[in-house]
Amino acid sequence: MHRLLRKTWLLLGLAASLGTAASCSKDGDGVLLFSVEDDKALGDKVAASTDSTFRAKGQLVERSANPRAYDLLGQIVNRVLNSGQLQYRNEFPWDVKIIKDDQMQNAFATPGGHIYVYSGLIKFLDNESQLAGVLGHEIAHADRRHTSRLLQKEYGINVLLSLLLGENRGQVVQIASSLGQLSFSRDYEREADEYSVIYLNGTNHYPCDGAAGFFIKAEQQGQAAPPEFLSTHPNPGTRIQDIQTKADALNCRQRTASSDTFNQLKAAL
């Protein structure tokens, strides 16, 4: 307990001393004051609240209720995670949950690598490479610690530290409910797109511009309410071009990959 309190005061002092630097940092995202262990602790709390919220709505697909779907989705997720390109592959838990909502074409990740995928996204996509690309994008937000930086900016270091001390439980619920609608900065979206390509290249399996396929289809269908990671600047056309340019530079765009696992996943849902 004394050790935790000492750490808290040290962090609060650091937050005060870095306040000016953080406010002047690139894109306004500030200096990340959270450690990797803090990321994991906060992520565990937020994931528990997220699970509870969707379970209460009857939307959380329990692994015991559909082990087949989880096994199939896990195969795709693990190809991306085991690409050899993640910073925190062994530090974060990287578990995945399915949310039953066929109208929501979205996915998100908490700090510390808890991944949530809506059934509507899986059913919307055409092939496994597209799903791997979107998963790579969301994994990048957690692995590059974008989510923690954004939450620090939105709520402040004092609030986040209080959550780690077990206070402000209502704030945990608020943060959990907002994760699917977080508006990342231009730089963070570009970096997540870039690392989606890098991760898929590292799989030696998927054509690495998979995320572009999702953006192309969503644009063609003219979605009235696109998911946040599609609507956030830069515009989808620019993102498609950037993803394909990165994929061409890595010479990994022309691969062909089977969608058998993905098609079975669709059928299992």
PDB file of C-alpha atoms in Angstrom:
ATOM      1  CA  MET A   1       0.000   0.000   0.000  1.00  0.00           C
ATOM      2  CA  HIS A   2       2.783   2.445   0.916  1.00  0.00           C
ATOM      3  CA  ARG A   3       4.552   1.559  -2.303  1.00  0.00           C
ATOM      4  CA  LEU A   4       1.417   2.281  -4.356  1.00  0.00           C
ATOM      5  CA  LEU A   5       0.845   5.626  -2.621  1.00  0.00           C
ATOM      6  CA  ARG A   6       4.473   6.596  -3.126  1.00  0.00           C
ATOM      7  CA  LYS A   7       4.155   5.798  -6.811  1.00  0.00           C
ATOM      8  CA  THR A   8       0.968   7.849  -7.025  1.00  0.00           C
ATOM      9  CA  TRP A   9       2.607  10.939  -5.519  1.00  0.00           C
ATOM     10  CA  LEU A  10       5.601  10.535  -7.813  1.00  0.00           C
ATOM     11  CA  LEU A  11       3.331  10.361 -10.836  1.00  0.00           C
ATOM     12  CA  LEU A  12       1.305  13.355  -9.697  1.00  0.00           C
ATOM     13  CA  GLY A  13       4.510  15.331  -9.289  1.00  0.00           C
ATOM     14  CA  LEU A  14       5.633  14.234 -12.728  1.00  0.00           C
ATOM     15  CA  ALA A  15       2.273  15.233 -14.192  1.00  0.00           C
ATOM     16  CA  ALA A  16       2.619  18.718 -12.718  1.00  0.00           C
ATOM     17  CA  SER A  17       6.177  19.153 -13.913  1.00  0.00           C
ATOM     18  CA  LEU A  18       5.350  17.985 -17.435  1.00  0.00           C
ATOM     19  CA  GLY A  19       2.114  19.931 -17.759  1.00  0.00           C
ATOM     20  CA  THR A  20       3.599  22.628 -19.971  1.00  0.00           C
ATOM     21  CA  ALA A  21       5.475  20.175 -22.170  1.00  0.00           C
ATOM     22  CA  ALA A  22       2.392  18.010 -22.596  1.00  0.00           C
ATOM     23  CA  SER A  23       0.219  20.930 -23.630  1.00  0.00           C
ATOM     24  CA  CYS A  24       2.743  21.873 -26.329  1.00  0.00           C
ATOM     25  CA  SER A  25       3.403  18.382 -27.667  1.00  0.00           C
ATOM     26  CA  LYS A  26       2.723  17.314 -31.237  1.00  0.00           C
ATOM     27  CA  ASP A  27      -0.971  16.964 -32.079  1.00  0.00           C
ATOM     28  CA  GLY A  28      -1.888  17.831 -28.483  1.00  0.00           C
ATOM     29  CA  ASP A  29      -1.628  14.243 -27.289  1.00  0.00           C
ATOM     30  CA  GLY A  30       0.845  14.966 -24.504  1.00  0.00           C
ATOM     31  CA  VAL A  31       3.526  12.979 -22.766  1.00  0.00           C
ATOM     32  CA  LEU A  32       2.355   9.518 -21.683  1.00  0.00           C
ATOM     33  CA  LEU A  33       2.775   9.260 -17.906  1.00  0.00           C
ATOM     34  CA  PHE A  34       1.359   5.747 -17.607  1.00  0.00           C
ATOM     35  CA  SER A  35       3.671   2.749 -17.350  1.00  0.00           C
ATOM     36  CA  VAL A  36       2.992  -0.485 -19.234  1.00  0.00           C
ATOM     37  CA  GLU A  37       1.847  -2.041 -15.949  1.00  0.00           C
ATOM     38  CA  ASP A  38      -0.579   0.860 -15.473  1.00  0.00           C
ATOM     39  CA  ASP A  39      -1.874   0.230 -18.982  1.00  0.00           C
ATOM     40  CA  LYS A  40      -2.583  -3.366 -18.074  1.00  0.00           C
ATOM     41  CA  ALA A  41      -4.244  -2.471 -14.766  1.00  0.00           C
ATOM     42  CA  LEU A  42      -6.462   0.188 -16.332  1.00  0.00           C
ATOM     43  CA  GLY A  43      -7.273  -2.122 -19.246  1.00  0.00           C
ATOM     44  CA  ASP A  44      -8.350  -4.885 -16.877  1.00  0.00           C
ATOM     45  CA  LYS A  45     -10.730  -2.537 -15.080  1.00  0.00           C
ATOM     46  CA  VAL A  46     -12.164  -1.097 -18.280  1.00  0.00           C
ATOM     47  CA  ALA A  47     -12.545  -4.555 -19.855  1.00  0.00           C
ATOM     48  CA  ALA A  48     -14.378  -5.872 -16.774  1.00  0.00           C
ATOM     49  CA  SER A  49     -16.780  -2.920 -16.969  1.00  0.00           C
ATOM     50  CA  THR A  50     -17.224  -3.384 -20.728  1.00  0.00           C
ATOM     51  CA  ASP A  51     -17.980  -7.082 -20.274  1.00  0.00           C
ATOM     52  CA  SER A  52     -20.484  -6.298 -17.529  1.00  0.00           C
ATOM     53  CA  THR A  53     -22.254  -3.652 -19.627  1.00  0.00           C
ATOM     54  CA  PHE A  54     -22.667  -5.812 -22.721  1.00  0.00           C
ATOM     55  CA  ARG A  55     -23.511  -8.895 -20.647  1.00  0.00           C
ATOM     56  CA  ALA A  56     -26.346  -6.950 -19.006  1.00  0.00           C
ATOM     57  CA  LYS A  57     -27.655  -6.045 -22.460  1.00  0.00           C
ATOM     58  CA  GLY A  58     -27.458  -9.666 -23.566  1.00  0.00           C
ATOM     59  CA  GLN A  59     -24.931  -8.706 -26.250  1.00  0.00           C
ATOM     60  CA  LEU A  60     -21.718 -10.251 -24.953  1.00  0.00           C
ATOM     61  CA  VAL A  61     -21.196 -13.578 -26.693  1.00  0.00           C
ATOM     62  CA  GLU A  62     -19.775 -15.842 -24.002  1.00  0.00           C
ATOM     63  CA  ARG A  63     -17.018 -18.203 -25.056  1.00  0.00           C
ATOM     64  CA  SER A  64     -18.903 -21.097 -23.472  1.00  0.00           C
ATOM     65  CA  ALA A  65     -21.971 -20.280 -25.580  1.00  0.00           C
ATOM     66  CA  ASN A  66     -20.109 -20.244 -28.925  1.00  0.00           C
ATOM     67  CA  PRO A  67     -16.665 -21.840 -28.587  1.00  0.00           C
ATOM     68  CA  ARG A  68     -16.532 -22.481 -32.334  1.00  0.00           C
ATOM     69  CA  ALA A  69     -16.764 -18.771 -33.185  1.00  0.00           C
ATOM     70  CA  TYR A  70     -14.078 -17.923 -30.628  1.00  0.00           C
ATOM     71  CA  ASP A  71     -11.759 -20.615 -31.915  1.00  0.00           C
ATOM     72  CA  LEU A  72     -12.085 -19.354 -35.499  1.00  0.00           C
ATOM     73  CA  LEU A  73     -11.730 -15.674 -34.591  1.00  0.00           C
ATOM     74  CA  GLY A  74      -8.763 -16.537 -32.385  1.00  0.00           C
ATOM     75  CA  GLN A  75      -6.971 -18.131 -35.332  1.00  0.00           C
ATOM     76  CA  ILE A  76      -7.203 -14.877 -37.286  1.00  0.00           C
ATOM     77  CA  VAL A  77      -6.285 -12.669 -34.337  1.00  0.00           C
ATOM     78  CA  ASN A  78      -3.281 -14.819 -33.449  1.00  0.00           C
ATOM     79  CA  ARG A  79      -1.868 -14.615 -36.968  1.00  0.00           C
ATOM     80  CA  VAL A  80      -1.739 -10.840 -36.539  1.00  0.00           C
ATOM     81  CA  LEU A  81      -0.459 -10.971 -32.955  1.00  0.00           C
ATOM     82  CA  ASN A  82       2.269 -13.471 -33.861  1.00  0.00           C
ATOM     83  CA  SER A  83       3.554 -11.387 -36.769  1.00  0.00           C
ATOM     84  CA  GLY A  84       6.689 -10.568 -34.786  1.00  0.00           C
ATOM     85  CA  GLN A  85       5.998  -6.851 -35.099  1.00  0.00           C
ATOM     86  CA  LEU A  86       4.214  -5.990 -31.825  1.00  0.00           C
ATOM     87  CA  GLN A  87       5.962  -4.083 -29.041  1.00  0.00           C
ATOM     88  CA  TYR A  88       3.931  -5.640 -26.235  1.00  0.00           C
ATOM     89  CA  ARG A  89       3.013  -9.071 -27.572  1.00  0.00           C
ATOM     90  CA  ASN A  90       4.056 -10.783 -24.337  1.00  0.00           C
ATOM     91  CA  GLU A  91       3.158  -8.007 -21.889  1.00  0.00           C
ATOM     92  CA  PHE A  92      -0.525  -7.527 -22.761  1.00  0.00           C
ATOM     93  CA  PRO A  93      -3.177 -10.288 -22.469  1.00  0.00           C
ATOM     94  CA  TRP A  94      -4.624  -9.779 -25.983  1.00  0.00           C
ATOM     95  CA  ASP A  95      -7.886 -11.542 -25.302  1.00  0.00           C
ATOM     96  CA  VAL A  96     -10.795 -11.064 -27.700  1.00  0.00           C
ATOM     97  CA  LYS A  97     -14.553 -10.783 -27.114  1.00  0.00           C
ATOM     98  CA  ILE A  98     -17.462 -10.845 -29.563  1.00  0.00           C
ATOM     99  CA  ILE A  99     -20.339  -8.394 -29.184  1.00  0.00           C
ATOM    100  CA  LYS A 100     -23.617  -9.474 -30.766  1.00  0.00           C
ATOM    101  CA  ASP A 101     -24.870  -6.475 -32.733  1.00  0.00           C
ATOM    102  CA  ASP A 102     -25.356  -7.077 -36.440  1.00  0.00           C
ATOM    103  CA  GLN A 103     -25.996  -3.378 -37.111  1.00  0.00           C
ATOM    104  CA  MET A 104     -22.683  -2.165 -35.695  1.00  0.00           C
ATOM    105  CA  GLN A 105     -19.664  -2.430 -37.987  1.00  0.00           C
ATOM    106  CA  ASN A 106     -16.960  -1.715 -35.466  1.00  0.00           C
ATOM    107  CA  ALA A 107     -14.148  -3.054 -33.317  1.00  0.00           C
ATOM    108  CA  PHE A 108     -12.055  -1.487 -30.568  1.00  0.00           C
ATOM    109  CA  ALA A 109      -9.319  -2.288 -28.069  1.00  0.00           C
ATOM    110  CA  THR A 110      -8.812  -1.145 -24.484  1.00  0.00           C
ATOM    111  CA  PRO A 111      -5.486  -0.095 -23.013  1.00  0.00           C
ATOM    112  CA  GLY A 112      -3.521  -3.252 -22.308  1.00  0.00           C
ATOM    113  CA  GLY A 113      -4.870  -5.136 -25.297  1.00  0.00           C
ATOM    114  CA  HIS A 114      -8.426  -6.371 -24.650  1.00  0.00           C
ATOM    115  CA  ILE A 115     -10.040  -6.585 -28.105  1.00  0.00           C
ATOM    116  CA  TYR A 116     -13.774  -6.325 -28.877  1.00  0.00           C
ATOM    117  CA  VAL A 117     -15.302  -7.190 -32.252  1.00  0.00           C
ATOM    118  CA  TYR A 118     -18.925  -6.603 -33.238  1.00  0.00           C
ATOM    119  CA  SER A 119     -20.726  -9.342 -35.149  1.00  0.00           C
ATOM    120  CA  GLY A 120     -21.920  -6.647 -37.585  1.00  0.00           C
ATOM    121  CA  LEU A 121     -18.333  -5.963 -38.662  1.00  0.00           C
ATOM    122  CA  ILE A 122     -17.625  -9.635 -39.338  1.00  0.00           C
ATOM    123  CA  LYS A 123     -20.829 -10.029 -41.350  1.00  0.00           C
ATOM    124  CA  PHE A 124     -20.167  -6.828 -43.309  1.00  0.00           C
ATOM    125  CA  LEU A 125     -16.709  -7.820 -44.533  1.00  0.00           C
ATOM    126  CA  ASP A 126     -16.040  -9.871 -47.654  1.00  0.00           C
ATOM    127  CA  ASN A 127     -12.903 -11.809 -46.781  1.00  0.00           C
ATOM    128  CA  GLU A 128     -10.444 -12.756 -44.077  1.00  0.00           C
ATOM    129  CA  SER A 129      -7.785 -10.267 -45.144  1.00  0.00           C
ATOM    130  CA  GLN A 130     -10.175  -7.371 -44.561  1.00  0.00           C
ATOM    131  CA  LEU A 131     -10.949  -8.595 -41.049  1.00  0.00           C
ATOM    132  CA  ALA A 132      -7.248  -9.132 -40.321  1.00  0.00           C
ATOM    133  CA  GLY A 133      -6.564  -5.589 -41.541  1.00  0.00           C
ATOM    134  CA  VAL A 134      -9.192  -4.016 -39.287  1.00  0.00           C
ATOM    135  CA  LEU A 135      -8.012  -6.115 -36.340  1.00  0.00           C
ATOM    136  CA  GLY A 136      -4.448  -4.989 -37.065  1.00  0.00           C
ATOM    137  CA  HIS A 137      -5.587  -1.364 -36.951  1.00  0.00           C
ATOM    138  CA  GLU A 138      -7.245  -1.794 -33.549  1.00  0.00           C
ATOM    139  CA  ILE A 139      -4.369  -3.851 -32.163  1.00  0.00           C
ATOM    140  CA  ALA A 140      -2.026  -1.035 -33.216  1.00  0.00           C
ATOM    141  CA  HIS A 141      -4.001   1.512 -31.182  1.00  0.00           C
ATOM    142  CA  ALA A 142      -3.355  -0.591 -28.061  1.00  0.00           C
ATOM    143  CA  ASP A 143       0.179  -1.734 -28.902  1.00  0.00           C
ATOM    144  CA  ARG A 144       1.312   1.804 -29.832  1.00  0.00           C
ATOM    145  CA  ARG A 145      -0.495   2.968 -26.670  1.00  0.00           C
ATOM    146  CA  HIS A 146      -2.679   5.477 -28.517  1.00  0.00           C
ATOM    147  CA  THR A 147      -5.706   4.655 -26.358  1.00  0.00           C
ATOM    148  CA  SER A 148      -3.861   5.407 -23.126  1.00  0.00           C
ATOM    149  CA  ARG A 149      -2.551   8.691 -24.486  1.00  0.00           C
ATOM    150  CA  LEU A 150      -6.016   9.746 -25.614  1.00  0.00           C
ATOM    151  CA  LEU A 151      -7.643   8.787 -22.312  1.00  0.00           C
ATOM    152  CA  GLN A 152      -4.953  10.729 -20.450  1.00  0.00           C
ATOM    153  CA  LYS A 153      -5.733  13.745 -22.615  1.00  0.00           C
ATOM    154  CA  GLU A 154      -9.516  13.357 -22.238  1.00  0.00           C
ATOM    155  CA  TYR A 155      -9.707  12.640 -18.502  1.00  0.00           C
ATOM    156  CA  GLY A 156      -6.379  13.776 -17.051  1.00  0.00           C
ATOM    157  CA  ILE A 157      -3.725  11.790 -15.226  1.00  0.00           C
ATOM    158  CA  ASN A 158      -5.289  12.428 -11.796  1.00  0.00           C
ATOM    159  CA  VAL A 159      -8.569  10.773 -12.798  1.00  0.00           C
ATOM    160  CA  LEU A 160      -6.832   7.765 -14.334  1.00  0.00           C
ATOM    161  CA  LEU A 161      -4.624   7.306 -11.289  1.00  0.00           C
ATOM    162  CA  SER A 162      -7.673   7.422  -9.032  1.00  0.00           C
ATOM    163  CA  LEU A 163      -9.173   4.593 -11.066  1.00  0.00           C
ATOM    164  CA  LEU A 164      -6.081   2.488 -10.429  1.00  0.00           C
ATOM    165  CA  LEU A 165      -6.530   3.152  -6.701  1.00  0.00           C
ATOM    166  CA  GLY A 166     -10.067   1.758  -6.899  1.00  0.00           C
ATOM    167  CA  GLU A 167     -11.839   5.115  -6.758  1.00  0.00           C
ATOM    168  CA  ASN A 168     -14.345   6.711  -9.196  1.00  0.00           C
ATOM    169  CA  ARG A 169     -15.930   3.453 -10.287  1.00  0.00           C
ATOM    170  CA  GLY A 170     -18.552   5.401 -12.206  1.00  0.00           C
ATOM    171  CA  GLN A 171     -15.762   6.914 -14.277  1.00  0.00           C
ATOM    172  CA  VAL A 172     -14.610   3.428 -15.298  1.00  0.00           C
ATOM    173  CA  VAL A 173     -18.085   2.762 -16.668  1.00  0.00           C
ATOM    174  CA  GLN A 174     -18.018   6.060 -18.571  1.00  0.00           C
ATOM    175  CA  ILE A 175     -14.615   5.300 -20.092  1.00  0.00           C
ATOM    176  CA  ALA A 176     -15.673   1.773 -21.014  1.00  0.00           C
ATOM    177  CA  SER A 177     -18.817   3.013 -22.760  1.00  0.00           C
ATOM    178  CA  SER A 178     -16.844   5.573 -24.785  1.00  0.00           C
ATOM    179  CA  LEU A 179     -14.114   3.316 -26.177  1.00  0.00           C
ATOM    180  CA  GLY A 180     -15.979   2.372 -29.343  1.00  0.00           C
ATOM    181  CA  GLN A 181     -16.475   6.064 -30.183  1.00  0.00           C
ATOM    182  CA  LEU A 182     -13.027   7.442 -29.380  1.00  0.00           C
ATOM    183  CA  SER A 183     -11.874  10.044 -31.897  1.00  0.00           C
ATOM    184  CA  PHE A 184      -8.178   9.455 -32.473  1.00  0.00           C
ATOM    185  CA  SER A 185      -5.948  12.139 -33.904  1.00  0.00           C
ATOM    186  CA  ARG A 186      -4.838  12.259 -37.531  1.00  0.00           C
ATOM    187  CA  ASP A 187      -1.374  10.997 -36.606  1.00  0.00           C
ATOM    188  CA  TYR A 188      -2.713   8.114 -34.532  1.00  0.00           C
ATOM    189  CA  GLU A 189      -5.078   6.955 -37.277  1.00  0.00           C
ATOM    190  CA  ARG A 190      -2.307   7.089 -39.844  1.00  0.00           C
ATOM    191  CA  GLU A 191       0.055   5.181 -37.573  1.00  0.00           C
ATOM    192  CA  ALA A 192      -2.585   2.520 -36.828  1.00  0.00           C
ATOM    193  CA  ASP A 193      -3.202   2.114 -40.574  1.00  0.00           C
ATOM    194  CA  GLU A 194       0.545   1.859 -41.206  1.00  0.00           C
ATOM    195  CA  TYR A 195       1.045  -0.748 -38.513  1.00  0.00           C
ATOM    196  CA  SER A 196      -1.911  -2.753 -39.775  1.00  0.00           C
ATOM    197  CA  VAL A 197       0.083  -3.127 -43.001  1.00  0.00           C
ATOM    198  CA  ILE A 198       3.272  -3.947 -41.076  1.00  0.00           C
ATOM    199  CA  TYR A 199       1.510  -6.577 -38.933  1.00  0.00           C
ATOM    200  CA  LEU A 200      -0.140  -8.256 -41.921  1.00  0.00           C
ATOM    201  CA  ASN A 201       3.159  -8.250 -43.785  1.00  0.00           C
ATOM    202  CA  GLY A 202       4.726 -10.028 -40.820  1.00  0.00           C
ATOM    203  CA  THR A 203       2.130 -12.808 -40.993  1.00  0.00           C
ATOM    204  CA  ASN A 204       3.514 -13.932 -44.368  1.00  0.00           C
ATOM    205  CA  HIS A 205      -0.072 -14.955 -45.002  1.00  0.00           C
ATOM    206  CA  TYR A 206      -2.388 -12.034 -45.736  1.00  0.00           C
ATOM    207  CA  PRO A 207      -2.196  -9.408 -48.467  1.00  0.00           C
ATOM    208  CA  CYS A 208      -1.158  -6.556 -46.231  1.00  0.00           C
ATOM    209  CA  ASP A 209      -3.589  -3.910 -47.515  1.00  0.00           C
ATOM    210  CA  GLY A 210      -6.552  -5.714 -45.971  1.00  0.00           C
ATOM    211  CA  ALA A 211      -7.789  -2.641 -44.077  1.00  0.00           C
ATOM    212  CA  ALA A 212      -8.066  -0.733 -47.362  1.00  0.00           C
ATOM    213  CA  GLY A 213     -10.595  -3.309 -48.582  1.00  0.00           C
ATOM    214  CA  PHE A 214     -12.876  -2.445 -45.690  1.00  0.00           C
ATOM    215  CA  PHE A 215     -12.622   1.281 -46.348  1.00  0.00           C
ATOM    216  CA  ILE A 216     -13.299   0.762 -50.067  1.00  0.00           C
ATOM    217  CA  LYS A 217     -16.442  -1.274 -49.423  1.00  0.00           C
ATOM    218  CA  ALA A 218     -17.733   1.158 -46.795  1.00  0.00           C
ATOM    219  CA  GLU A 219     -17.217   4.081 -49.189  1.00  0.00           C
ATOM    220  CA  GLN A 220     -18.964   2.265 -52.025  1.00  0.00           C
ATOM    221  CA  GLN A 221     -21.983   1.561 -49.852  1.00  0.00           C
ATOM    222  CA  GLY A 222     -22.133   5.177 -48.658  1.00  0.00           C
ATOM    223  CA  GLN A 223     -22.735   4.350 -45.024  1.00  0.00           C
ATOM    224  CA  ALA A 224     -24.920   6.892 -43.256  1.00  0.00           C
ATOM    225  CA  ALA A 225     -23.223   6.249 -39.901  1.00  0.00           C
ATOM    226  CA  PRO A 226     -19.745   4.834 -40.473  1.00  0.00           C
ATOM    227  CA  PRO A 227     -17.715   3.507 -37.535  1.00  0.00           C
ATOM    228  CA  GLU A 228     -15.481   6.016 -35.800  1.00  0.00           C
ATOM    229  CA  PHE A 229     -12.235   4.694 -37.236  1.00  0.00           C
ATOM    230  CA  LEU A 230     -13.668   5.198 -40.747  1.00  0.00           C
ATOM    231  CA  SER A 231     -15.138   8.662 -40.233  1.00  0.00           C
ATOM    232  CA  THR A 232     -12.165  10.137 -38.388  1.00  0.00           C
ATOM    233  CA  HIS A 233      -9.800  12.307 -40.401  1.00  0.00           C
ATOM    234  CA  PRO A 234      -7.894  11.808 -42.632  1.00  0.00           C
ATOM    235  CA  ASN A 235     -10.673  10.968 -45.097  1.00  0.00           C
ATOM    236  CA  PRO A 236     -11.140   7.343 -46.217  1.00  0.00           C
ATOM    237  CA  GLY A 237      -9.844   8.030 -49.729  1.00  0.00           C
ATOM    238  CA  THR A 238      -6.553   9.307 -48.379  1.00  0.00           C
ATOM    239  CA  ARG A 239      -6.301   6.377 -45.975  1.00  0.00           C
ATOM    240  CA  ILE A 240      -6.886   3.855 -48.748  1.00  0.00           C
ATOM    241  CA  GLN A 241      -4.122   5.419 -50.810  1.00  0.00           C
ATOM    242  CA  ASP A 242      -1.708   5.543 -47.857  1.00  0.00           C
ATOM    243  CA  ILE A 243      -2.372   1.901 -46.939  1.00  0.00           C
ATOM    244  CA  GLN A 244      -1.855   0.732 -50.507  1.00  0.00           C
ATOM    245  CA  THR A 245       1.308   2.820 -50.895  1.00  0.00           C
ATOM    246  CA  LYS A 246       2.770   1.284 -47.720  1.00  0.00           C
ATOM    247  CA  ALA A 247       1.779  -2.192 -48.909  1.00  0.00           C
ATOM    248  CA  ASP A 248       3.454  -1.597 -52.285  1.00  0.00           C
ATOM    249  CA  ALA A 249       6.610  -0.405 -50.523  1.00  0.00           C
ATOM    250  CA  LEU A 250       6.707  -3.674 -48.551  1.00  0.00           C
ATOM    251  CA  ASN A 251       5.828  -5.689 -51.674  1.00  0.00           C
ATOM    252  CA  CYS A 252       3.113  -7.603 -49.815  1.00  0.00           C
ATOM    253  CA  ARG A 253      -0.037  -6.439 -51.557  1.00  0.00           C
ATOM    254  CA  GLN A 254      -0.395  -9.191 -54.157  1.00  0.00           C
ATOM    255  CA  ARG A 255      -0.649 -12.181 -51.830  1.00  0.00           C
ATOM    256  CA  THR A 256      -3.692 -14.419 -51.959  1.00  0.00           C
ATOM    257  CA  ALA A 257      -5.116 -15.887 -48.773  1.00  0.00           C
ATOM    258  CA  SER A 258      -7.926 -18.333 -48.197  1.00  0.00           C
ATOM    259  CA  SER A 259     -11.023 -17.075 -46.402  1.00  0.00           C
ATOM    260  CA  ASP A 260     -12.138 -20.511 -45.198  1.00  0.00           C
ATOM    261  CA  THR A 261     -11.656 -19.634 -41.524  1.00  0.00           C
ATOM    262  CA  PHE A 262     -13.471 -16.336 -41.978  1.00  0.00           C
ATOM    263  CA  ASN A 263     -16.392 -17.920 -43.827  1.00  0.00           C
ATOM    264  CA  GLN A 264     -16.768 -20.513 -41.096  1.00  0.00           C
ATOM    265  CA  LEU A 265     -16.697 -17.701 -38.517  1.00  0.00           C
ATOM    266  CA  LYS A 266     -19.488 -15.892 -40.335  1.00  0.00           C
ATOM    267  CA  ALA A 267     -21.550 -19.058 -40.404  1.00  0.00           C
ATOM    268  CA  ALA A 268     -20.910 -19.658 -36.685  1.00  0.00           C
ATOM    269  CA  LEU A 269     -22.417 -16.271 -35.825  1.00  0.00           C
TER     270      LEU A 269
END
